[in-house]
XYZ file of C-alpha atoms in Angstrom:
85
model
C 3.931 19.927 -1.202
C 6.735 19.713 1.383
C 9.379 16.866 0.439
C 9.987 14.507 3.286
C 13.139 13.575 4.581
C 12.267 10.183 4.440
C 11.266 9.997 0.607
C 15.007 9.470 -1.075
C 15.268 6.814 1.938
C 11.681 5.109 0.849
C 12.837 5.287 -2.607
C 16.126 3.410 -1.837
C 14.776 0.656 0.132
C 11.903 0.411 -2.862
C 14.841 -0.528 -5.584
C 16.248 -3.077 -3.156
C 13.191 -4.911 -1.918
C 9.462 -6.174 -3.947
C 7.649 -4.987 -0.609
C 7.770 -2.053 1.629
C 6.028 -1.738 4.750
C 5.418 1.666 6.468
C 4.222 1.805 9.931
C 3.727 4.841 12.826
C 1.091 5.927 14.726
C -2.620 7.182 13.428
C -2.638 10.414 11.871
C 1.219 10.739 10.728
C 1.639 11.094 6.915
C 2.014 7.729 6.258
C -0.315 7.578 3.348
C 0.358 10.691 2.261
C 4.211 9.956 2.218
C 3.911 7.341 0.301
C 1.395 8.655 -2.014
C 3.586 11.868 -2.827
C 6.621 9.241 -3.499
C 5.206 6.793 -5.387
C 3.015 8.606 -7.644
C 3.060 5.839 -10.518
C 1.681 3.151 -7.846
C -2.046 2.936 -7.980
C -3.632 3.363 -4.598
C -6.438 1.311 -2.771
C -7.896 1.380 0.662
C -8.688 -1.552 2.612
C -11.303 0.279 4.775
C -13.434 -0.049 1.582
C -15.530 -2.900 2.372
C -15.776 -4.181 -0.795
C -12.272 -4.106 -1.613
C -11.286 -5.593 1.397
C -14.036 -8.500 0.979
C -12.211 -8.896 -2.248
C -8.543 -9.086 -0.744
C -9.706 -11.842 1.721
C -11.847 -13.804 -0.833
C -9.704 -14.103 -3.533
C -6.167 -12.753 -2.865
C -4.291 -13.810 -5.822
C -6.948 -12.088 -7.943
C -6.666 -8.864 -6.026
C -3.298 -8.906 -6.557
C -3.238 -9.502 -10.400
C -4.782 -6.153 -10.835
C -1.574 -4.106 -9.815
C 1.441 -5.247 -12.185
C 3.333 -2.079 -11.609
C 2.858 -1.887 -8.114
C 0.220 -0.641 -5.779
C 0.022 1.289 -2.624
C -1.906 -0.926 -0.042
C -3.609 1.086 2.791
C -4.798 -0.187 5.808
C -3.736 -3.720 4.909
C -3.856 -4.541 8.725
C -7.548 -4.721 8.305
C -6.631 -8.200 5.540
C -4.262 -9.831 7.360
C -4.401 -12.767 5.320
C -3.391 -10.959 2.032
C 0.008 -10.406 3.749
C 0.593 -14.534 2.994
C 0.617 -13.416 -0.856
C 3.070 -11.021 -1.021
């Protein structure tokens, strides 16, 4: 796989902040940046109904089942899961 210009940079701002948000337009590499760079993360997609019902329901739960840090796709469709991180 190609290595993105951007993946030192994601990798920087990573060891200075607990959260970081990627955004661009459909269809851009987003996810697959940030897969390819963060390949210890585990990754989940909230277009999965039932882990988005779980996200919304019970967010601190969710949550507690990534300690070393997760890769959140599609969060925009739990809004509210945004208050717990």
């Amino acid at each position: 796989m190609i290595k993105r210009t951007l993946s030192d940079k994601l990798l920087s701002l990573a060891g200075q902040f607990p959260v970081v948000t990627i955004t661009g337009p459909r269809q851009s590499g987003k996810t697959t940046l940030t897969r390819m760079v963060f390949t210890n993360h585990e990754y989940v997609s909230l277009e999965k109904p039932h882990e988005r019902e779980f996200a919304l329901s019970d967010s601190r739960s969710f949550l507690k089942r990534y300690k070393d840090g997760v890769i959140l796709d599609e969060i925009q469709r739990a809004p509210g899961l945004l208050s717990y991180l």
